[in-house]
PDB file of C-alpha atoms in Angstrom:
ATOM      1  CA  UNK Z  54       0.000   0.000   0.000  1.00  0.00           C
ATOM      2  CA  UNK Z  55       1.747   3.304  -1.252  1.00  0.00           C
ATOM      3  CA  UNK Z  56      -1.274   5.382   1.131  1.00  0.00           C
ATOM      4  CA  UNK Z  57      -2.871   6.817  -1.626  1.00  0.00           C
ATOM      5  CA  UNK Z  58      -6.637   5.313   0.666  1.00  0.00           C
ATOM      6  CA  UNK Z  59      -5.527   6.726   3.591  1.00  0.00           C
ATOM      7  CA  UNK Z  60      -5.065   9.950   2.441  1.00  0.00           C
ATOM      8  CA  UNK Z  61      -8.065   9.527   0.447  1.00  0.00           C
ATOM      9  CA  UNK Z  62     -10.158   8.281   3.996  1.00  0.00           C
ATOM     10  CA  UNK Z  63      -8.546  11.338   5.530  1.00  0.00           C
ATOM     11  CA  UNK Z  64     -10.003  14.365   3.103  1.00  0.00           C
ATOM     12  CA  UNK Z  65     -13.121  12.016   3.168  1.00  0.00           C
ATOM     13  CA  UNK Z  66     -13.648  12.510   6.952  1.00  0.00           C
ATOM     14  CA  UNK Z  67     -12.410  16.322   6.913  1.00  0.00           C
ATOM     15  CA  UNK Z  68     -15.181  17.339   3.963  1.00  0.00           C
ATOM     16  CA  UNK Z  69     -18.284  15.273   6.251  1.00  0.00           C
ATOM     17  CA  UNK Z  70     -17.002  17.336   8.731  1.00  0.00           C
ATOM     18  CA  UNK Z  71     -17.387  20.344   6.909  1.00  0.00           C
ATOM     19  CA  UNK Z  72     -20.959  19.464   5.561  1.00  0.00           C
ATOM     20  CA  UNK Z  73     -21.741  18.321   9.330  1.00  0.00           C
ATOM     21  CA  UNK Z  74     -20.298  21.644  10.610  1.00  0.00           C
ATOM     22  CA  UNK Z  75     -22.496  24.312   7.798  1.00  0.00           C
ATOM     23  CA  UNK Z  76     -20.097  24.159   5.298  1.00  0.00           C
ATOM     24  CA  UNK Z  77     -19.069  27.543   3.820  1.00  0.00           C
ATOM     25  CA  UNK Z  78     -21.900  29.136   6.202  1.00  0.00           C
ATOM     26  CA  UNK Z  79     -20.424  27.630   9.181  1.00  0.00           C
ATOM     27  CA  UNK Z  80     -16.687  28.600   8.202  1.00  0.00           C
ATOM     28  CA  UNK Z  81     -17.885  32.325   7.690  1.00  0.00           C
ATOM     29  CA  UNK Z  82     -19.372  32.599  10.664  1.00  0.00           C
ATOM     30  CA  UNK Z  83     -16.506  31.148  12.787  1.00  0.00           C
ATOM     31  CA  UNK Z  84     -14.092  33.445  10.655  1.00  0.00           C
ATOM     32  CA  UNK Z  85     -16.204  36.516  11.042  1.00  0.00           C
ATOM     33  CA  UNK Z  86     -16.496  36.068  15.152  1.00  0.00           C
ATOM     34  CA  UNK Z  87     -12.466  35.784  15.326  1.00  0.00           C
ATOM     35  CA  UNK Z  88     -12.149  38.751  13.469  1.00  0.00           C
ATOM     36  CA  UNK Z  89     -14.736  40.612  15.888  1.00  0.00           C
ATOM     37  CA  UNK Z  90     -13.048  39.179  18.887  1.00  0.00           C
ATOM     38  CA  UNK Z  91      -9.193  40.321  17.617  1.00  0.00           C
ATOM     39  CA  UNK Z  92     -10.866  43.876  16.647  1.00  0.00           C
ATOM     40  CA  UNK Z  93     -12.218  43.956  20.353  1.00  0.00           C
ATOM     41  CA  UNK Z  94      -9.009  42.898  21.149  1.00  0.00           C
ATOM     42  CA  UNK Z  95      -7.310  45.382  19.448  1.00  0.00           C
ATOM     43  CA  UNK Z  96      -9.466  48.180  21.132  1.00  0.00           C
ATOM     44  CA  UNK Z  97      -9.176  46.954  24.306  1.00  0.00           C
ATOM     45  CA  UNK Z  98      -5.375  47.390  24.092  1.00  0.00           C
ATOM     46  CA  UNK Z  99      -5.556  50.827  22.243  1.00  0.00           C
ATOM     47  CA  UNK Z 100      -7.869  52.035  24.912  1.00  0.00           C
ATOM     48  CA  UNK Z 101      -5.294  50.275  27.773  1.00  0.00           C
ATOM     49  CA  UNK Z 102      -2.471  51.868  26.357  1.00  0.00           C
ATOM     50  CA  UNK Z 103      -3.705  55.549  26.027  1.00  0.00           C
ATOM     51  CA  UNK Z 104      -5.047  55.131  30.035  1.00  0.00           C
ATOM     52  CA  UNK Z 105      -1.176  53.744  30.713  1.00  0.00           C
ATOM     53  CA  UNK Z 106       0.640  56.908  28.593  1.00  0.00           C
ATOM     54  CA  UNK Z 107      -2.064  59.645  30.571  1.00  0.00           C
ATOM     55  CA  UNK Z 108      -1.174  57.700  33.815  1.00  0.00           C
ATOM     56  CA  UNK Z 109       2.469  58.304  33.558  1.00  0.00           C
ATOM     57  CA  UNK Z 110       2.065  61.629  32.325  1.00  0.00           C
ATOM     58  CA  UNK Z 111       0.212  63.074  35.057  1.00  0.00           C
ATOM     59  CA  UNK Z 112       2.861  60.965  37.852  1.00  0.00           C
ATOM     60  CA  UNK Z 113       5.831  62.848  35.650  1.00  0.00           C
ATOM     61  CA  UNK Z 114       3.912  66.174  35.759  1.00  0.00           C
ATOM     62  CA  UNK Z 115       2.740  65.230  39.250  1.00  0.00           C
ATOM     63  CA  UNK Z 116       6.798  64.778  40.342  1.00  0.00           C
ATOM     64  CA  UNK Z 117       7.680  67.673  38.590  1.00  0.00           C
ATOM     65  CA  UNK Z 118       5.401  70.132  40.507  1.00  0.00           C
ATOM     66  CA  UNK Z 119       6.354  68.204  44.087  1.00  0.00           C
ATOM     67  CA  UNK Z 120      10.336  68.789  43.274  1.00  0.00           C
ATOM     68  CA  UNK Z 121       9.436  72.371  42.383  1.00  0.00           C
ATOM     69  CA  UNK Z 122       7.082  73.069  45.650  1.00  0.00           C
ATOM     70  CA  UNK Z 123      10.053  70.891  47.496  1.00  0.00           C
ATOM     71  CA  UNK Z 124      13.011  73.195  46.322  1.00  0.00           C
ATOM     72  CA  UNK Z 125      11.517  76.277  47.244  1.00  0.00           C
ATOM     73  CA  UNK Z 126      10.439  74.932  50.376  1.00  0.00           C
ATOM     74  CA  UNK Z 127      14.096  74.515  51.140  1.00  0.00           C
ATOM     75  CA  UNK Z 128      15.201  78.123  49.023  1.00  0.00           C
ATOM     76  CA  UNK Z 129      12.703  80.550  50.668  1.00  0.00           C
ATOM     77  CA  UNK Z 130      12.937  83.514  51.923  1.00  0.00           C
ATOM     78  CA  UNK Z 131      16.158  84.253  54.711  1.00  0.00           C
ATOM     79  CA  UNK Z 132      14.571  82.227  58.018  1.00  0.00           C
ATOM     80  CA  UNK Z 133      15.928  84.707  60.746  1.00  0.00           C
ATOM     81  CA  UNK Z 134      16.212  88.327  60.590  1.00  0.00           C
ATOM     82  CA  UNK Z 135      19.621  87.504  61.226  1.00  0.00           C
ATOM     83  CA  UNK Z 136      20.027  86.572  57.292  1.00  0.00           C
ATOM     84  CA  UNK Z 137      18.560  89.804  55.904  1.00  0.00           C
ATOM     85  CA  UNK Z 138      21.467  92.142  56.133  1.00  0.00           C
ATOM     86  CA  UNK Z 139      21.749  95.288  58.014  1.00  0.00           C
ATOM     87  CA  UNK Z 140      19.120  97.789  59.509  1.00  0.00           C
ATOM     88  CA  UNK Z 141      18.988 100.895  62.085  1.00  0.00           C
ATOM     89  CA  UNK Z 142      18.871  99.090  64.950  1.00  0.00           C
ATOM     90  CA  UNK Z 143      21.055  96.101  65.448  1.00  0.00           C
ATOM     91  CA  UNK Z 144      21.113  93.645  68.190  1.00  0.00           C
ATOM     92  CA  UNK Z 145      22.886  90.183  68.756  1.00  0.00           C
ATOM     93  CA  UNK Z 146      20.211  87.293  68.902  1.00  0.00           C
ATOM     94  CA  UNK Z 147      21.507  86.741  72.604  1.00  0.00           C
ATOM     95  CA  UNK Z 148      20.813  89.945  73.102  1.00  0.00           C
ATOM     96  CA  UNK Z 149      16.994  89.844  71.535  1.00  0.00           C
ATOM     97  CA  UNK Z 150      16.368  86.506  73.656  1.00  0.00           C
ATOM     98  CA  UNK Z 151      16.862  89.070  76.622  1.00  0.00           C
ATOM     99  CA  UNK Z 152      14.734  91.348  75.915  1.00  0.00           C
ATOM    100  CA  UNK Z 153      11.651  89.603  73.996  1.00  0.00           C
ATOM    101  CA  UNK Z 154       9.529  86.931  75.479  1.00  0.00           C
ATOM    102  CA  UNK Z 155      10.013  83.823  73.925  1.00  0.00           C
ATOM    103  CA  UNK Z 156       6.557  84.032  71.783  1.00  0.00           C
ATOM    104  CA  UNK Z 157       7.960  87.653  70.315  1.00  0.00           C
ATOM    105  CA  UNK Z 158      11.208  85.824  69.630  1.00  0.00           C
ATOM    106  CA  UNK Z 159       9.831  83.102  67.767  1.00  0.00           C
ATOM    107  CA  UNK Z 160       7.805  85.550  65.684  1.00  0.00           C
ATOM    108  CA  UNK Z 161      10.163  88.598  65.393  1.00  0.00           C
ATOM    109  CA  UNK Z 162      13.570  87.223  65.154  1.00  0.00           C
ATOM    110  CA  UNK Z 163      12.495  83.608  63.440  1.00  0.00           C
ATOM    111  CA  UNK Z 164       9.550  84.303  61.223  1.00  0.00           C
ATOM    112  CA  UNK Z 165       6.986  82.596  63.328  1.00  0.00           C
ATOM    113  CA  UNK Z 166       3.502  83.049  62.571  1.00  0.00           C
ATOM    114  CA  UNK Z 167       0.737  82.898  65.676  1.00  0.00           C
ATOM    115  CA  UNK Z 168      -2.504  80.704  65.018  1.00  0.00           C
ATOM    116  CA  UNK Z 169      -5.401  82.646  63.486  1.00  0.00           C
ATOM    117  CA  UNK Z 170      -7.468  83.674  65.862  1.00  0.00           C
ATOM    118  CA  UNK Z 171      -5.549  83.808  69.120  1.00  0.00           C
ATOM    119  CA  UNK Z 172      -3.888  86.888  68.993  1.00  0.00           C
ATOM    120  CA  UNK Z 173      -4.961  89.600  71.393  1.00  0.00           C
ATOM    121  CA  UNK Z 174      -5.225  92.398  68.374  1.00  0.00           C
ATOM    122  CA  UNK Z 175      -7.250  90.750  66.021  1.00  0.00           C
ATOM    123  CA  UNK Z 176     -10.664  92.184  66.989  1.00  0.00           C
ATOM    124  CA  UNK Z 177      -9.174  95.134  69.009  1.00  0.00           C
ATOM    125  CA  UNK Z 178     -10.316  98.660  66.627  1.00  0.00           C
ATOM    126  CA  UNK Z 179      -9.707 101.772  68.765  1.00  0.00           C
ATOM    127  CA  UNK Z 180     -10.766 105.236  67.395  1.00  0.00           C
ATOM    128  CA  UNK Z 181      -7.546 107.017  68.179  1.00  0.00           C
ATOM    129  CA  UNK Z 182      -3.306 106.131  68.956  1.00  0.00           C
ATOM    130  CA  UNK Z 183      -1.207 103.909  66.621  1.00  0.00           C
ATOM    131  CA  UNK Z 184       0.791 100.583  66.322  1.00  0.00           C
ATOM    132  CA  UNK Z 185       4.490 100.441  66.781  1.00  0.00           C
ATOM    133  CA  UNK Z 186       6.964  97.385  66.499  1.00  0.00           C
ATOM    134  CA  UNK Z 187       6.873  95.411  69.611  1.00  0.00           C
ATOM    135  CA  UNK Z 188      10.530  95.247  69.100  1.00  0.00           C
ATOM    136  CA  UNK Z 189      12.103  98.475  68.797  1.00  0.00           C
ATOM    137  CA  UNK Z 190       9.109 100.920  68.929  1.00  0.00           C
ATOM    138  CA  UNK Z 191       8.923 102.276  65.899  1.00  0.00           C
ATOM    139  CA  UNK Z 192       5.379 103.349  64.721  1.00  0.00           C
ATOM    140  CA  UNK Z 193       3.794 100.873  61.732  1.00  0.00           C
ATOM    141  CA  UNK Z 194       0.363 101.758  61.812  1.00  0.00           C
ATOM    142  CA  UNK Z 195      -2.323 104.479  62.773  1.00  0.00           C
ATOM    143  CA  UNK Z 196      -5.395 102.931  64.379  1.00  0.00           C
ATOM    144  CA  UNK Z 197      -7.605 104.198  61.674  1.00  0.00           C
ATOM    145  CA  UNK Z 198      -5.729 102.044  58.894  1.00  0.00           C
ATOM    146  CA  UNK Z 199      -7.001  98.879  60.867  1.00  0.00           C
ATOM    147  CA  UNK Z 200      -9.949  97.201  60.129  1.00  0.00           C
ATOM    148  CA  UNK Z 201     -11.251  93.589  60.504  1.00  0.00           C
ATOM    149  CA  UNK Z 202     -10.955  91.227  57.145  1.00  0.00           C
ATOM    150  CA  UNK Z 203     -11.979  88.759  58.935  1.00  0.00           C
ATOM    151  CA  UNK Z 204      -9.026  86.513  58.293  1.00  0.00           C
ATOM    152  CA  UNK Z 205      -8.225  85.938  61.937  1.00  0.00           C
ATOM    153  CA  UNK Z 206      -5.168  88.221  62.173  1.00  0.00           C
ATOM    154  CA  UNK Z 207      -4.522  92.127  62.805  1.00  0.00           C
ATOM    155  CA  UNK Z 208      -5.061  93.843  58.770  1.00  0.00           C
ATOM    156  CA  UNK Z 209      -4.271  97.201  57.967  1.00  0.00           C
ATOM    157  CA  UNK Z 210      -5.172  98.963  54.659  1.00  0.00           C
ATOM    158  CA  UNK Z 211      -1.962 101.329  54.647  1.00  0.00           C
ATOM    159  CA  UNK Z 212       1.484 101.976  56.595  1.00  0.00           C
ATOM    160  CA  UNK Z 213       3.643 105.222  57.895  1.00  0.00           C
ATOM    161  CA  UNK Z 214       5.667 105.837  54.981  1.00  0.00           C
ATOM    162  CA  UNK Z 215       9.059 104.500  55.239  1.00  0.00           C
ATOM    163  CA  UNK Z 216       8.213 102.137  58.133  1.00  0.00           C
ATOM    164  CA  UNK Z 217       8.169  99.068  56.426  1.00  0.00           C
ATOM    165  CA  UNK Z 218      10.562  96.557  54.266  1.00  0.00           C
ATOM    166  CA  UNK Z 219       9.873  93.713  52.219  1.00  0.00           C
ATOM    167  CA  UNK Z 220      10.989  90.953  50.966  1.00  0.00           C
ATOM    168  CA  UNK Z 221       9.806  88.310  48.158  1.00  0.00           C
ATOM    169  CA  UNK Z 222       8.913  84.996  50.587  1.00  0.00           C
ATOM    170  CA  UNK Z 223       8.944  81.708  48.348  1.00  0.00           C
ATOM    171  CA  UNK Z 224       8.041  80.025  51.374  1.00  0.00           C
ATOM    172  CA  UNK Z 225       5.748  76.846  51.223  1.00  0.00           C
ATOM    173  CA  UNK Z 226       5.484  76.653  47.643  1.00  0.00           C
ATOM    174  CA  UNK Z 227       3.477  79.851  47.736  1.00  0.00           C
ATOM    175  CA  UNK Z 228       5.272  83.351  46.312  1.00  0.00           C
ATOM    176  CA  UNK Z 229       4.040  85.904  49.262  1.00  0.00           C
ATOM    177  CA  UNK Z 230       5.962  89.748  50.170  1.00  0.00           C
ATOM    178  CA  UNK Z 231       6.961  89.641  53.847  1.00  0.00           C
ATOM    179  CA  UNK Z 232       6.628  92.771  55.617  1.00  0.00           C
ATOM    180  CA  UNK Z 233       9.076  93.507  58.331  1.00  0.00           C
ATOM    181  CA  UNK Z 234       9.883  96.609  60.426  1.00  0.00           C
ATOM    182  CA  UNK Z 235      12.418  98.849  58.711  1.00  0.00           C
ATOM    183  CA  UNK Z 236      14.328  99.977  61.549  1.00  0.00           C
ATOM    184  CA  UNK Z 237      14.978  96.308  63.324  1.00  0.00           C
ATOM    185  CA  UNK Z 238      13.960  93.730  61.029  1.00  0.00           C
ATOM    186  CA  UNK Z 239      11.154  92.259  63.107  1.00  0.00           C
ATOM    187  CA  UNK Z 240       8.763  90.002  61.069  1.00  0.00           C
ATOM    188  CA  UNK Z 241       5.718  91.856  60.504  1.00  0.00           C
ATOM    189  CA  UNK Z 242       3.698  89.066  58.190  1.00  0.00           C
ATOM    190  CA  UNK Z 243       2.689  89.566  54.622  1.00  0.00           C
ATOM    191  CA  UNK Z 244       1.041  92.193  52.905  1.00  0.00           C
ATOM    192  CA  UNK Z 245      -1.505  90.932  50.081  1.00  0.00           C
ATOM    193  CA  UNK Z 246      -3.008  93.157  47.078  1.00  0.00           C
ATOM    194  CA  UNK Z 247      -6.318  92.453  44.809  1.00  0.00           C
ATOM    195  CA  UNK Z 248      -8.854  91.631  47.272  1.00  0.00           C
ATOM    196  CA  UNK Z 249     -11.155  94.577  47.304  1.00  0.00           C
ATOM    197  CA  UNK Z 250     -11.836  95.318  50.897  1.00  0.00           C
ATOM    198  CA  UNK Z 251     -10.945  98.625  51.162  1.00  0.00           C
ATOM    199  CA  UNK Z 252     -10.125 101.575  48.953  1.00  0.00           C
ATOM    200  CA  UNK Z 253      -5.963 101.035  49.080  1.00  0.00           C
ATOM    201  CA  UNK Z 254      -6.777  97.374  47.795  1.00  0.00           C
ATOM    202  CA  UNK Z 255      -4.288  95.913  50.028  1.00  0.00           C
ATOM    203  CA  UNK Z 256      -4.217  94.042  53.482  1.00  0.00           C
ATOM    204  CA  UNK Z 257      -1.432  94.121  56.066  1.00  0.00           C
ATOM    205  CA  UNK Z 258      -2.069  90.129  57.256  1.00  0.00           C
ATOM    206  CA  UNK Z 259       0.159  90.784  60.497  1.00  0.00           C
ATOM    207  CA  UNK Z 260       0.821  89.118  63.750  1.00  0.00           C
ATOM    208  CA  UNK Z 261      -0.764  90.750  67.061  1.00  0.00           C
ATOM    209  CA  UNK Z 262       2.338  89.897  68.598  1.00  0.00           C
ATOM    210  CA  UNK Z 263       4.721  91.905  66.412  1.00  0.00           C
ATOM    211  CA  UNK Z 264       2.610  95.046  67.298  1.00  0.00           C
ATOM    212  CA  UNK Z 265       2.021  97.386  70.373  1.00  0.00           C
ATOM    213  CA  UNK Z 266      -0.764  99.202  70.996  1.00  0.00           C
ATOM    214  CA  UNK Z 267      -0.128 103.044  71.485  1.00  0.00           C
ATOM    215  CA  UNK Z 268      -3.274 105.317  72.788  1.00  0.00           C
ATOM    216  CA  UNK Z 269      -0.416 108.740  72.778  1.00  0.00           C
ATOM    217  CA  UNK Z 270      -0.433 110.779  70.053  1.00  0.00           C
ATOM    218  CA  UNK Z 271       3.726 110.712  68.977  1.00  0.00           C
ATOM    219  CA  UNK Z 272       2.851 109.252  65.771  1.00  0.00           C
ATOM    220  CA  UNK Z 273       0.382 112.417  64.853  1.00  0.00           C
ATOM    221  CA  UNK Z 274       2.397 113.743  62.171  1.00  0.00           C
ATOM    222  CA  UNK Z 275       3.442 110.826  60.315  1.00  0.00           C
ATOM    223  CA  UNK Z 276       2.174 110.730  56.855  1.00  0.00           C
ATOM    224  CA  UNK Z 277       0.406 107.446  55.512  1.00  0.00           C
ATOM    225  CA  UNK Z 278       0.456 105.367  52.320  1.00  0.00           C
ATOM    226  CA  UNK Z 279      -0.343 102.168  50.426  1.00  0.00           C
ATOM    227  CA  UNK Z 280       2.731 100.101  50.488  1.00  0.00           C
ATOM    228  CA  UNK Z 281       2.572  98.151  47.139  1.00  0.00           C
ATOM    229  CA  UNK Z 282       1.634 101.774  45.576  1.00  0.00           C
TER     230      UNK Z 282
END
């Protein structure tokens, strides 16, 4: 036997099968549903990959922003007075320690901020006197250019002219101006513009423990201004 019958017996059996199965019907149908199920397939992964590509482009983005917030966080602003160079009055930090309470040092000297709220200024509006540096003394503010802003610190609207410095504060990933007292350095806070709630369209956001209350009358012929102005 060369096997010429069995290969015969062998397309035999495949075309029943076919004619069992629905012949060309059958084989359309079977060809037709792989062809959905790869182009579902094929979707699937398209629709996988552009989720995967967004994914990593918002972590890179994400990384990029949190490196950024992270080096400025570590590249703010000088952290004690100490860093910002010379003014009027100069003292050695031993020598501040002696005469501020710890609280004014921690504010003053080190850029502390009180918690909102707390401080013994905030909702304290007399009609007449001024507030000076709790440092040094020197006159910041008259009592008219307070008013409340509700932000749960001492704001003033304007400043004695020449009584204030500032400094760009890159501080927390946020880009403030520090205020300080001109004459010793002592952190103020910050002074914000834009807001609207008075007619100098700026607020003094300061700490009630930088500040003195003064009901004299010594800073009577000081002139006032708008500091960003």
């Amino acid at each position: 036997d060369n096997g010429t019958g069995a290969s015969c017996g062998r397309w035999d059996r495949l075309y029943k099968d076919w004619r069992i199965g629905g012949g060309f019907g059958k084989g359309w149908s079977e060809m037709g549903r792989a062809l959905s199920i790869g182009n579902h397939s094929s979707r699937r992964f398209g629709v996988l990959r552009s989720v995967t590509v967004t994914v990593f482009f918002v972590l890179v983005v994400n990384a990029g922003l949190m490196s950024w917030r992270v080096k400025n966080w570590f590249t703010k602003a000088p952290n004690t007075v100490r860093d910002m160079g010379k003014f009027e009055l100069e003292k050695t930090e031993a020598e501040w320690k002696k005469t501020l309470t710890d609280e004014e040092y921690y504010v003053l000297r080190q850029k502390g901020t009180e918690r909102a709220g707390t401080g013994k200024l905030d909702k304290f509006y007399p009609s007449e006197g001024y507030f000076k540096c709790a440092a040094c003394e020197n006159p910041i503010y008259s009592a008219q250019s307070k008013f409340d802003s509700g932000c749960g610190w001492p704001a003033f609207d304007k400043h004695y002219e020449g009584s204030i410095k500032t400094v760009i504060d890159n501080s927390w990933g946020m880009r403030r101006i520090e205020i300080m007292c001109s004459k010793c350095g002592g952190h103020l806070g910050h002074v914000f513009e834009g807001e609207r709630l008075t007619n100098t369209n700026e607020r003094h956001c300061v700490n009630s423990i930088s500040l003195k209350y003064d009901k004299g009358s010594g800073a009577d012929d000081l002139k006032e201004k708008p500091l960003l102005k």
